[in-house]
Coordinates of C-alpha atoms in Angstrom, one line a residue:
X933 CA 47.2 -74.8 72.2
X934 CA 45.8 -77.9 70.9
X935 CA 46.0 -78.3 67.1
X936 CA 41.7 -79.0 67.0
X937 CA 41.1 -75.8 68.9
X938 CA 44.5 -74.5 66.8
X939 CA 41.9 -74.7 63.6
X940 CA 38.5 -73.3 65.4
X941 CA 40.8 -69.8 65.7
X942 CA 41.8 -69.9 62.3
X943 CA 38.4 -70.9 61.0
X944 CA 36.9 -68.3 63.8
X945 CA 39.5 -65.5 62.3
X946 CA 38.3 -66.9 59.1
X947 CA 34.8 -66.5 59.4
X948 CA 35.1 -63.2 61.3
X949 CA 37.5 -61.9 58.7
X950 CA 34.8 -62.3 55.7
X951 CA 31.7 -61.0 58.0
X952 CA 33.9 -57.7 58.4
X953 CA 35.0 -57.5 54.7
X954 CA 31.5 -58.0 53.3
X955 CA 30.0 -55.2 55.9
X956 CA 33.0 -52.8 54.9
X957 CA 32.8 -54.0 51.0
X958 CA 29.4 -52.7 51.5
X959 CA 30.1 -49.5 52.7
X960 CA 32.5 -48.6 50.5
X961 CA 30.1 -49.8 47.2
X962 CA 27.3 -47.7 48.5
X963 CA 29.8 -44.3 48.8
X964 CA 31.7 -45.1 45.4
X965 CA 31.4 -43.8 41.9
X966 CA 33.5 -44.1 39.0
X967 CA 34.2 -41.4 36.4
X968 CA 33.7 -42.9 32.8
X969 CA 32.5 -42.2 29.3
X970 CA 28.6 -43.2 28.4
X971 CA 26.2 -42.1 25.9
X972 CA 28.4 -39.2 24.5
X973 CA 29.1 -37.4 27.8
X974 CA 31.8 -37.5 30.6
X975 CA 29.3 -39.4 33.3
X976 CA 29.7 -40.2 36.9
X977 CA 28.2 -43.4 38.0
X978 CA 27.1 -44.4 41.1
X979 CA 25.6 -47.3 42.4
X980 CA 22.8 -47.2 44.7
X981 CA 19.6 -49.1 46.5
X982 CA 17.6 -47.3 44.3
X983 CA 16.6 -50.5 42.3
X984 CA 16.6 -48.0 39.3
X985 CA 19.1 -47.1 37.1
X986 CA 18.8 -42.6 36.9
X987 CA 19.8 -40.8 34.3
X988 CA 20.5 -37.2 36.0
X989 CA 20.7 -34.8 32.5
X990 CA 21.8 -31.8 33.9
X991 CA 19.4 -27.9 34.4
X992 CA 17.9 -28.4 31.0
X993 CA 16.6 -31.8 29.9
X994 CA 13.9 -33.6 32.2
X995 CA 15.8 -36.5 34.6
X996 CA 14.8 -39.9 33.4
X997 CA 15.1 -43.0 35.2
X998 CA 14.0 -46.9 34.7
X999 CA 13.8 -49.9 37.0
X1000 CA 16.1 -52.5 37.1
X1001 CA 14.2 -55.3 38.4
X1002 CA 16.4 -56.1 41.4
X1003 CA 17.6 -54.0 44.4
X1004 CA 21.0 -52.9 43.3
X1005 CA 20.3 -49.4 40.8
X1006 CA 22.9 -46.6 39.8
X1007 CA 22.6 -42.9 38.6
X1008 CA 24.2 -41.4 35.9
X1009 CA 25.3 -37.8 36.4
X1010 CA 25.7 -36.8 32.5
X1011 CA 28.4 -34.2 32.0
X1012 CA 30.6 -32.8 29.1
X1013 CA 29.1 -33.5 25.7
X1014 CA 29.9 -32.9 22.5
X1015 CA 26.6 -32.0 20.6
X1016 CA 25.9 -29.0 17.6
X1017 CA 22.4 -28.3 19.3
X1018 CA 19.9 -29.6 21.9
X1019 CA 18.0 -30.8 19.4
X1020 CA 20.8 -33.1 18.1
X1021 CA 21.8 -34.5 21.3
X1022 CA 18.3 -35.2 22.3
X1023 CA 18.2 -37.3 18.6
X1024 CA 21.5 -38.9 19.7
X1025 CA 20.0 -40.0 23.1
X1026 CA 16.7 -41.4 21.0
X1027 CA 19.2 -43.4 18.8
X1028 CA 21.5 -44.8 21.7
X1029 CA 18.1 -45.9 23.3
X1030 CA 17.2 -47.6 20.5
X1031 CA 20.3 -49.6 20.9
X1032 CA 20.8 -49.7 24.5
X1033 CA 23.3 -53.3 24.4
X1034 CA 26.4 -50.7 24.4
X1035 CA 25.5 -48.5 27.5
X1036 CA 24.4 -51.3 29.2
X1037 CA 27.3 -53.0 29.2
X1038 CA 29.3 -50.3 29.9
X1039 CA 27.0 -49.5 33.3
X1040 CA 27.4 -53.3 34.0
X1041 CA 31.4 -53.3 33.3
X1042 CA 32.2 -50.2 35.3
X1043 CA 29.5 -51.4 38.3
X1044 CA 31.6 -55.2 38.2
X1045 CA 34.7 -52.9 38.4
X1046 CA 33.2 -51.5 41.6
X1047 CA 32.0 -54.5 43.2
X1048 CA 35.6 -56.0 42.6
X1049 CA 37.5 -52.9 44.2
X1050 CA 35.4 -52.7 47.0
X1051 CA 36.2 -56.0 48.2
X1052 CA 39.3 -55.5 47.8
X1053 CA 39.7 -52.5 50.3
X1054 CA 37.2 -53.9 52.3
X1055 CA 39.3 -57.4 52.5
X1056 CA 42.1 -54.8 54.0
X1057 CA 40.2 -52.5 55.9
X1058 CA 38.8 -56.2 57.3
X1059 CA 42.2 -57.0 58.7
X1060 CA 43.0 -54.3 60.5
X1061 CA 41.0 -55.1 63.5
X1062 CA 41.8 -58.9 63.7
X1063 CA 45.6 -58.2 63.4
X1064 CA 45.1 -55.8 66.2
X1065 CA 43.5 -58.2 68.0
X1066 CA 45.7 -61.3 67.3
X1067 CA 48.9 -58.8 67.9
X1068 CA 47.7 -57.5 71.8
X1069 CA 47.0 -61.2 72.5
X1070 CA 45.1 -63.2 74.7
X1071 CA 47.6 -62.4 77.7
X1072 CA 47.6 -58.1 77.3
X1073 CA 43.6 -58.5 76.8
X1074 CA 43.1 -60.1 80.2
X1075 CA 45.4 -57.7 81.8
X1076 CA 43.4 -54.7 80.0
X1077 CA 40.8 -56.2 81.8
X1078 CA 42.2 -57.6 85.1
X1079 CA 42.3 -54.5 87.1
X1080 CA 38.9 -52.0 87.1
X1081 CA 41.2 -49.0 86.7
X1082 CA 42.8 -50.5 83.7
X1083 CA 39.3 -51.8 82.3
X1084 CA 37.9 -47.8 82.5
X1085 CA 41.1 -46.8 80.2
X1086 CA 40.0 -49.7 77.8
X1087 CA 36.1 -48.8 77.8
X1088 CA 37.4 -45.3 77.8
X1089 CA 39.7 -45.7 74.7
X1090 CA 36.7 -48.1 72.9
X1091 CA 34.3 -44.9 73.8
X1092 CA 36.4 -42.5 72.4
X1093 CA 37.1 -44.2 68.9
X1094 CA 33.3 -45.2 68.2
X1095 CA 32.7 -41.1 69.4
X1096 CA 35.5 -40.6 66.6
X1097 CA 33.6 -42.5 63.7
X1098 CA 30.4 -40.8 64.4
X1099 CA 31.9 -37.5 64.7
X1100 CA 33.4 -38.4 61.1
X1101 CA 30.0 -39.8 59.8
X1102 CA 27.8 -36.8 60.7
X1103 CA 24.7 -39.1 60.8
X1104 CA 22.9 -36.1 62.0
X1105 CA 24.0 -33.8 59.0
X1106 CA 20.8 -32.8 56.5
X1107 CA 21.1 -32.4 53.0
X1108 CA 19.7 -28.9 52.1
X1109 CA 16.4 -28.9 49.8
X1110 CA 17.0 -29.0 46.1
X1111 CA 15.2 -28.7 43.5
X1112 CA 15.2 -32.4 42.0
X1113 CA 13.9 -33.5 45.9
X1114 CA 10.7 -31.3 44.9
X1115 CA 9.9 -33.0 41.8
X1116 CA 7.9 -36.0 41.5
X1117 CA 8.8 -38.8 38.9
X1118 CA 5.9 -39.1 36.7
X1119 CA 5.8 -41.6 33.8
X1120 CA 6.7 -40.6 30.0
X1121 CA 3.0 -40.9 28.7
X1122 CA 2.2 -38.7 31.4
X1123 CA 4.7 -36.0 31.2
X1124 CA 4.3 -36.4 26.9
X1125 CA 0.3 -36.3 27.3
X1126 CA -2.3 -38.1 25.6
X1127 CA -1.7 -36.7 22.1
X1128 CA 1.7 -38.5 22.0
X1129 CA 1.7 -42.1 21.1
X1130 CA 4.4 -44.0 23.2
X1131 CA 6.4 -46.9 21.7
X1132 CA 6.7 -50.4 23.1
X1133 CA 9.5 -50.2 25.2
X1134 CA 9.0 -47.0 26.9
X1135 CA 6.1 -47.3 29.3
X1136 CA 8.2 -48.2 32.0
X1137 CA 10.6 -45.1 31.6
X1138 CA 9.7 -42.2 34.1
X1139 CA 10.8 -38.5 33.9
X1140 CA 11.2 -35.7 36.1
X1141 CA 10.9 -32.4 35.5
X1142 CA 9.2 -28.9 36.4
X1143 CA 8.7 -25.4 34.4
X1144 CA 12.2 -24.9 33.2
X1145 CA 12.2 -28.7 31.3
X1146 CA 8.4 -28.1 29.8
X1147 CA 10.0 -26.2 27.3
X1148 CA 11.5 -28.8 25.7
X1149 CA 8.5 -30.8 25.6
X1150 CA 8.2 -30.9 21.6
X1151 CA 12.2 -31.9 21.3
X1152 CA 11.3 -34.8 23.7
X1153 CA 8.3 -35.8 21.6
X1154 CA 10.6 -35.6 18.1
X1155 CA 13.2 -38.2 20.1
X1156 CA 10.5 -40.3 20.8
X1157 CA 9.8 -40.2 17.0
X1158 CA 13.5 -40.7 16.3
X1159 CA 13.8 -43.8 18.9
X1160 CA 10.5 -45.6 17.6
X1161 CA 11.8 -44.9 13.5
X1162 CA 15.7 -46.0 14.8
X1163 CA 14.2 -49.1 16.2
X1164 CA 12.0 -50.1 14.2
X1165 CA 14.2 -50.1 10.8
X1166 CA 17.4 -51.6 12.4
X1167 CA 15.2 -54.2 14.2
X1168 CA 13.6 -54.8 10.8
X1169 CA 16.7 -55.4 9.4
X1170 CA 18.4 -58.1 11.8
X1171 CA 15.3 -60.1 11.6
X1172 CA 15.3 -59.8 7.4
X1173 CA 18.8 -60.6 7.8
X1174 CA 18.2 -64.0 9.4
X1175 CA 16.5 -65.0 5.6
X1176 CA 18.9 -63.9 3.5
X1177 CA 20.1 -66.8 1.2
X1178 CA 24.0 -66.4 1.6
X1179 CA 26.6 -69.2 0.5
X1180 CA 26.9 -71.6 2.8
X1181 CA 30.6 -72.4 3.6
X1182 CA 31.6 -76.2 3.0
X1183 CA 32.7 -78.1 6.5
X1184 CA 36.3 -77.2 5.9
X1185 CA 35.6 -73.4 5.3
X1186 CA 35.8 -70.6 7.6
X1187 CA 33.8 -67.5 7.0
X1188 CA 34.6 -64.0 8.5
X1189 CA 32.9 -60.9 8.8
X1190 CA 34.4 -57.9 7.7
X1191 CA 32.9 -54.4 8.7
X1192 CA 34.3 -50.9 8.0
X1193 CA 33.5 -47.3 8.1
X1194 CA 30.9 -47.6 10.7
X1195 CA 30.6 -43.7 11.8
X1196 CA 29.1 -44.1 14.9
X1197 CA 25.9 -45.7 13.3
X1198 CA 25.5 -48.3 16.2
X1199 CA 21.8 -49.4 14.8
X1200 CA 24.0 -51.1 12.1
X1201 CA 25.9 -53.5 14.9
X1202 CA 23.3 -55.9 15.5
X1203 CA 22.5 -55.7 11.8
X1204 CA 26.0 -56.5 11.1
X1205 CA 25.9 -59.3 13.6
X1206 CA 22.8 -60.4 12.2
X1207 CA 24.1 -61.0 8.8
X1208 CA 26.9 -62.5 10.3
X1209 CA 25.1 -65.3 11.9
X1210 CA 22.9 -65.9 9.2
X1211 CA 26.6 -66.9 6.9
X1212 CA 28.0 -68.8 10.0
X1213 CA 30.8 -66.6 10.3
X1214 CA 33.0 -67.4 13.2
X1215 CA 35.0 -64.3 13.4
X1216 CA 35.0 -60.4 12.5
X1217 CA 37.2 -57.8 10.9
X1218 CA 37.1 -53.8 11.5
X1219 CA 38.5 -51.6 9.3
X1220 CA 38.3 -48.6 10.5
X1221 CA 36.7 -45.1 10.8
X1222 CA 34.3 -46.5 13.7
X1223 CA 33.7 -43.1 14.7
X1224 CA 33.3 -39.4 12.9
X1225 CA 36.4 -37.3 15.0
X1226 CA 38.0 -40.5 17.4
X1227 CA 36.8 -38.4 20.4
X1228 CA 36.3 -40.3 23.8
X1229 CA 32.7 -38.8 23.7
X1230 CA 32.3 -41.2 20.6
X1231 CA 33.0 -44.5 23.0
X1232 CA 29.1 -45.2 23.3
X1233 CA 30.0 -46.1 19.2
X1234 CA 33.0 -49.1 20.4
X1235 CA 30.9 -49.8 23.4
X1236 CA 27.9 -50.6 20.9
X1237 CA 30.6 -52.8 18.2
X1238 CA 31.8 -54.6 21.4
X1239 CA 28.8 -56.2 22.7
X1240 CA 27.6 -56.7 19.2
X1241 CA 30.4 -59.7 19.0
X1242 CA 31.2 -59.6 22.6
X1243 CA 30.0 -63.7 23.3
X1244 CA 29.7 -66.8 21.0
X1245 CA 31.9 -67.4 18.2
X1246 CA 33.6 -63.8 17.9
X1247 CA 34.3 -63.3 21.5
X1248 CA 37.9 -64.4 21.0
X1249 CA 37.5 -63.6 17.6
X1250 CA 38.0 -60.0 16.3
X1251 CA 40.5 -57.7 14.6
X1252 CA 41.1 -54.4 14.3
X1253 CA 42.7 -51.1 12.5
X1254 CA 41.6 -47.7 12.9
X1255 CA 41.2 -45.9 9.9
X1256 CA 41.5 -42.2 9.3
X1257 CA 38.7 -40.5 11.0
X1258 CA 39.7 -42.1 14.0
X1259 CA 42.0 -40.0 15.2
X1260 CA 44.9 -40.4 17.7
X1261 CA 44.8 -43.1 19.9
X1262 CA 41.8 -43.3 22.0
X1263 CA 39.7 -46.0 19.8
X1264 CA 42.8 -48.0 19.0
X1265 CA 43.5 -48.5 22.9
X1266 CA 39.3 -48.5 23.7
X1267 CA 39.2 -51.6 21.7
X1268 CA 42.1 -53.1 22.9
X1269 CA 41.0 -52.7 26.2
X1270 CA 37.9 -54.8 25.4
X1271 CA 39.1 -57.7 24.2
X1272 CA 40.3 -56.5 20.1
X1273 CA 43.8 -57.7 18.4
X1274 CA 44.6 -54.2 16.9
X1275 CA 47.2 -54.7 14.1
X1276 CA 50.3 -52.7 14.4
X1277 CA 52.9 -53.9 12.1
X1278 CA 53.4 -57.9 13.0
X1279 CA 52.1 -60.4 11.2
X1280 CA 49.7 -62.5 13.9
X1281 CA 47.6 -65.4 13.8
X1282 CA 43.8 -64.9 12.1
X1283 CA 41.2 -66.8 12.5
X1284 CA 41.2 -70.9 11.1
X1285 CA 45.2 -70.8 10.5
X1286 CA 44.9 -67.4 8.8
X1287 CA 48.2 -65.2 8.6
X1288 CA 46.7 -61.4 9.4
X1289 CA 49.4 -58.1 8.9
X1290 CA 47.6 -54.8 9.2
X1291 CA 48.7 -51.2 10.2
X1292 CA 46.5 -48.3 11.3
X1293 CA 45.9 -45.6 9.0
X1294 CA 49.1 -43.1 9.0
X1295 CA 46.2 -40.3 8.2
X1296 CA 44.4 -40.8 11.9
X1297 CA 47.1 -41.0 14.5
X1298 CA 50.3 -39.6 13.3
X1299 CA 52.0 -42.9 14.0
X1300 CA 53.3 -44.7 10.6
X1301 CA 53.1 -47.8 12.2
X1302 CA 56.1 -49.4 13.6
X1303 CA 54.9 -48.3 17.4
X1304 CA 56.7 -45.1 18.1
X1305 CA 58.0 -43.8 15.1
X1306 CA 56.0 -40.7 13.4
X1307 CA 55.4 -38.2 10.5
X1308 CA 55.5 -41.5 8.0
X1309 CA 53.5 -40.6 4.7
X1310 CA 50.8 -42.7 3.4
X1311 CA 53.3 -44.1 0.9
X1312 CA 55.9 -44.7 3.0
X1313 CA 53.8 -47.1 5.2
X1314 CA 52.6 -48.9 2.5
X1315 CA 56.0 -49.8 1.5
X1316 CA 56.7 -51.1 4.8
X1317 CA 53.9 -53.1 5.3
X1318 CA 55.0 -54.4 1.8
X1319 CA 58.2 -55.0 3.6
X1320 CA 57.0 -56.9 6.4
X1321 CA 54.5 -59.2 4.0
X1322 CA 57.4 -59.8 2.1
X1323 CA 60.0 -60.4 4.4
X1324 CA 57.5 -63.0 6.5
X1325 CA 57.0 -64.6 2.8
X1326 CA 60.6 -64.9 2.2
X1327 CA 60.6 -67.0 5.8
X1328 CA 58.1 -69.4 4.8
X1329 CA 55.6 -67.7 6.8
X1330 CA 53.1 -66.3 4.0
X1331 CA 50.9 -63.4 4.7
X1332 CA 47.5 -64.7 3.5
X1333 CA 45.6 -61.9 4.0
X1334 CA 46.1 -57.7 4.7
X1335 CA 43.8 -56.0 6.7
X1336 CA 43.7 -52.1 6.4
X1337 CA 41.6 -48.9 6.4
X1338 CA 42.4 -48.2 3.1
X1339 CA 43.4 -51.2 0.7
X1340 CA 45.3 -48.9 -1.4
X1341 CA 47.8 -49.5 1.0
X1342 CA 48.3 -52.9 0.3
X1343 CA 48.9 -52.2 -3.3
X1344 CA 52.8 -52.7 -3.2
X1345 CA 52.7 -55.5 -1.3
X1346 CA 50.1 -57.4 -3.7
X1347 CA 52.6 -55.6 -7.0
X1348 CA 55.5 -57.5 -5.1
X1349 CA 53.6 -60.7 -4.8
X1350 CA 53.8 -61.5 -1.2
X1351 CA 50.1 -61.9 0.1
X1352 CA 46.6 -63.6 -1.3
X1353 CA 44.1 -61.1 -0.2
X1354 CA 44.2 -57.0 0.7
X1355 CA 40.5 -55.9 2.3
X1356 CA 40.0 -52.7 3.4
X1357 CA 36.7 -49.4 3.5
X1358 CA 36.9 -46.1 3.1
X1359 CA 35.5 -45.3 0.1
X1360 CA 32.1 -45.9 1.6
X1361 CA 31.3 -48.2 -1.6
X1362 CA 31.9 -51.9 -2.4
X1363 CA 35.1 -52.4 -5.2
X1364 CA 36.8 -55.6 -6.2
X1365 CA 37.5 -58.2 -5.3
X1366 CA 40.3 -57.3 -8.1
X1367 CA 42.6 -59.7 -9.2
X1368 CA 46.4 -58.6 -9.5
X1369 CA 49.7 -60.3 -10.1
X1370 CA 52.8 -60.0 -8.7
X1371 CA 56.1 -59.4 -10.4
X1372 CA 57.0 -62.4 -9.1
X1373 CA 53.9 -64.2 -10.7
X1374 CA 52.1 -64.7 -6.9
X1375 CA 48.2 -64.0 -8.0
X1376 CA 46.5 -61.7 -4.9
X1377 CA 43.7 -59.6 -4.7
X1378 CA 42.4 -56.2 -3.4
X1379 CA 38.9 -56.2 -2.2
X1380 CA 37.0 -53.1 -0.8
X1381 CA 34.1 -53.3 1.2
X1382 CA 31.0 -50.9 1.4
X1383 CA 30.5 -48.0 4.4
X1384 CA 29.1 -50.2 7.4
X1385 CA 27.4 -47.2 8.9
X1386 CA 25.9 -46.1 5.8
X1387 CA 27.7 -42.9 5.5
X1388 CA 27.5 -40.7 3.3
X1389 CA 30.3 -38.3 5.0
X1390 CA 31.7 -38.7 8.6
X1391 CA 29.0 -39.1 10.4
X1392 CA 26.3 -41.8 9.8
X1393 CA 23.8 -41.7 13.2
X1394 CA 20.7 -41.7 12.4
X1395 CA 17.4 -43.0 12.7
X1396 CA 17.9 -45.1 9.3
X1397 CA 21.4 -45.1 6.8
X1398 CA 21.7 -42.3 4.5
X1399 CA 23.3 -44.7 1.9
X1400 CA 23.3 -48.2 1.0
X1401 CA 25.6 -49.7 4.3
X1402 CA 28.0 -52.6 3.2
X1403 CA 28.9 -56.0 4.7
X1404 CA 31.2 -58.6 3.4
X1405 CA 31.9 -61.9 3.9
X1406 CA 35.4 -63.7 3.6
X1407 CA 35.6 -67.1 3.3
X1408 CA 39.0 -69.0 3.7
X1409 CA 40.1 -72.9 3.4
X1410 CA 43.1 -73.7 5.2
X1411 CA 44.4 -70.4 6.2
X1412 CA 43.8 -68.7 2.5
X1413 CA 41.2 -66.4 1.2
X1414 CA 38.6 -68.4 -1.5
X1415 CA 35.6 -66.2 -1.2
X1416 CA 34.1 -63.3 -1.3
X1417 CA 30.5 -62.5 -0.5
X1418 CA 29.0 -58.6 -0.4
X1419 CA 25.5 -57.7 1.7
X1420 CA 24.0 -54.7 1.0
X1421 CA 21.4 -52.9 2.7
X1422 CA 19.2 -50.5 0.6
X1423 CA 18.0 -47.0 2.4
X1424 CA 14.4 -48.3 1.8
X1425 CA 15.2 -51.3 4.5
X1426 CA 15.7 -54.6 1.7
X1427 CA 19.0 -56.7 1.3
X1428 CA 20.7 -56.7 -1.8
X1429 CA 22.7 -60.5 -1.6
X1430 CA 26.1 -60.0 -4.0
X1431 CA 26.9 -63.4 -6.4
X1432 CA 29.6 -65.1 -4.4
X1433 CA 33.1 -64.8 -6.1
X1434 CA 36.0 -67.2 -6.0
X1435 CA 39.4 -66.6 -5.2
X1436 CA 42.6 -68.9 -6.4
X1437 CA 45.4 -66.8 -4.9
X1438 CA 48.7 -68.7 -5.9
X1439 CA 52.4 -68.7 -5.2
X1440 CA 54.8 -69.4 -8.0
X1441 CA 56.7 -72.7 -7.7
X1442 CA 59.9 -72.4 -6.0
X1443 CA 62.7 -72.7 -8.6

């Protein structure tokens, strides 16, 4: 063979190669679903030619579904929950569709994941027949075909295997009637009637339902109460927060954002990243207690945090502990998973030369830090992380700040004198920053911020805070903490701007 007609085969083989993948890649898209975690519930999504995306809610709740714009949709199959009452998880869907940026990503990220694995095993399946093909060879095909008798066996043997795929398919089979296939989709306004005024935002939503989902008729009009109040005070917010007159940092400053204690209050998130914008900050801190329990049903909460700084200058910018209501070790590996540095132990690299050591919160996930090792007391870990701080001090490599739940337990490490800054939540109110020397004279300090979610326990969703939510800003020149900054926002909607306080951590001359 000729090497030019050596490189039509290839390219033919090529060519043929990605027609059979993309045909099979569809297939396989069309027929797959992936089981995941969205809104609260175990959900099964599946991705369709709907051009909607369906939210299918179970026997109870009315269906609801929305276009998409384009010609790719998916439905939702909503499953376990974890929810006191209908009447709260119908609240908890109006608050979630106030603040759709989490579940939509997460329907995106899970779809992506789809579209990836099917061409994968479509790229396989794709090969099968041209190796087939390329193994018999151009000699075995033409004596397949030479002979009549032998050309009957090969139509034969073709015959039988495309009988074999349609036997398999069943395009004949019926689905039996259902319910759902009785039911038209009406829209919202329709289905609420005309007493109900219908936010902006929700005249393109539709709903399906018959006699059995009438009956919740009145909790449907309450959500739509709860979604227009959610919406309209944490939208009110982020735009207030874009006027607030914070310090601005000098050209060799860096500020960061530190958030805490969030308690799966995701109308906060893009007031959070609202505020952050408005002080230029180019990174974030979390510490802690994102959700009430650190059940998976809670991931529409980290879902929400991560697309709040999921692009521009915190996409490779953002650090993490978990504090004591998130329990065991679902958030701490959720957030990891999307992108977070959780803080274990080691001392890494902050943002703008900043040296970060944190630890999660011995209280949430048994583990006392140090990976594997459990049943360490609250005390005991704060000694270590002491340790570590002071051991990475000794080296010449100076801990400059401590991020924990809880910035109690950076107490011995500030009494020894080997770190500039300990910030930490949990108290759900705003303390420090508080200055504090070491015994070896280093100067350090221990700042607490305010409860993110605006919690006033464990759990802070809800259509507006139930106390005054907290937001800090750190500002640091070359790698060390000078600033601290504290936002408040009131129950009645209004920021509170804290005075800006200095910081002038030192180190005591070497002898």
């Amino acid at each position: 063979m000729s090497p030019g007609r050596r490189v039509l085969v290839s390219v033919g083989y090529a060519l043929t190669w990605i027609l059979l993948t993309l045909v099979c890649a569809s297939g396989i898209f069309l027929n797959s679903s992936r089981a995941t975690t969205l809104a609260s519930h175990d959900a099964i999504i599946r991705p369709d030619l709907s051009g909607h995306v369906v939210l299918l809610t179970g026997p109870v709740l009315p269906d609801v579904r929305v276009p998409t714009d384009q010609r790719i949709g998916v439905s939702v199959t909503l499953g376990k929950t974890n929810a006191p009452s209908t009447a709260a998880l119908i609240d908890r869907y109006a608050l979630i569709a106030g603040q759709p940026e989490g579940p939509e990503a997460r329907v995106q990220e899970v779809v992506a994941d789809l579209v990836v694995d099917s061409l994968v095993r479509g790229g396989a399946l794709a090969l099968v027949p041209i190796v087939l093909w390329a193994l018999v060879g151009p000699h075995r095909r033409r004596a397949l075909f030479a002979r009549p008798r032998k050309r009957r066996r090969s139509m034969a043997l073709v015959l039988s295997l495309v009988v074999i795929g349609v036997v398999v398919a069943q395009p004949w089979g019926q689905d039996e009637t259902r319910l759902d296939t009785e039911e038209d989709w009406q829209p919202l306004a329709t289905f609420l009637g005309p007493d109900v005024r219908l936010p902006a935002g929700l005249d393109r939503v539709e709903v399906r339902g018959d006699v059995t989902t009438n009956q919740t008729r009145r909790l449907i009009e309450s959500a739509v109460g709860t979604y227009d109040e959610g919406k309209t005070f944490y939208r009110d917010a982020a735009e207030a927060a874009a006027d607030l007159e914070l310090r601005e940092p000098e050209e060799d400053e860096t500020v960061v954002l530190l958030v805490s204690d969030r308690h799966d209050n995701i109308g906060m998130d893009r007031v959070a990243r609202a505020v952050g914008d408005a002080a230029a900050a180019e990174a974030v801190f979390d510490a802690g207690d994102d959700t009430s329990t650190g059940s998976t049903w809670e991931a529409f909460s980290l879902d929400s945090l991560d697309a709040a700084f999921d692009d521009g200058p915190y996409a490779d910018a953002k650090w993490a502990v978990t504090g004591n209501h998130d329990h065991g070790t679902f958030v701490g590996r959720y957030l990891a998973d999307h992108g977070w540095t959780m803080l274990d132990g080691e001392a890494v690299d902050g943002p703008a030369g900043v040296r970060l050591l944190g630890v999660a919160d011995p209280r949430s996930s048994g583990l006392g830090s140090w990976r594997d090792e459990s049943g360490l007391s609250f005390g005991e870990v704060a000694d270590r992380l002491a340790d570590a701080a002071c051991e990475a001090d000794e080296n010449g490599d100076r801990i400059t700040t401590i991020l924990v739940h809880d910035a109690n337990m950076g107490d011995p490490a500030l009494e020894r004198g080997c770190t500039d800054l300990v910030v930490g939540g949990h108290l759900h109110v705003q303390s420090g920053p508080t200055e504090m020397t070491g015994e070896n004279g280093a100067v350090g300090y221990s700042y607490t911020t305010g409860t993110t979610g605006g919690a006033a326990y464990a759990v802070a969703v809800g259509a507006a805070i139930r106390r005054p939510a907290g937001i800090s800003l750190l500002t640091y020149r070359d790698g060390h903490p000078v600033g601290v900054q504290p936002v408040t926002l009131d129950t009645n909607g209004t920021f509170s701007v804290g005075d800006y306080v200095e910081l002038e951590p030192s180190v005591p001359e070497e002898e």
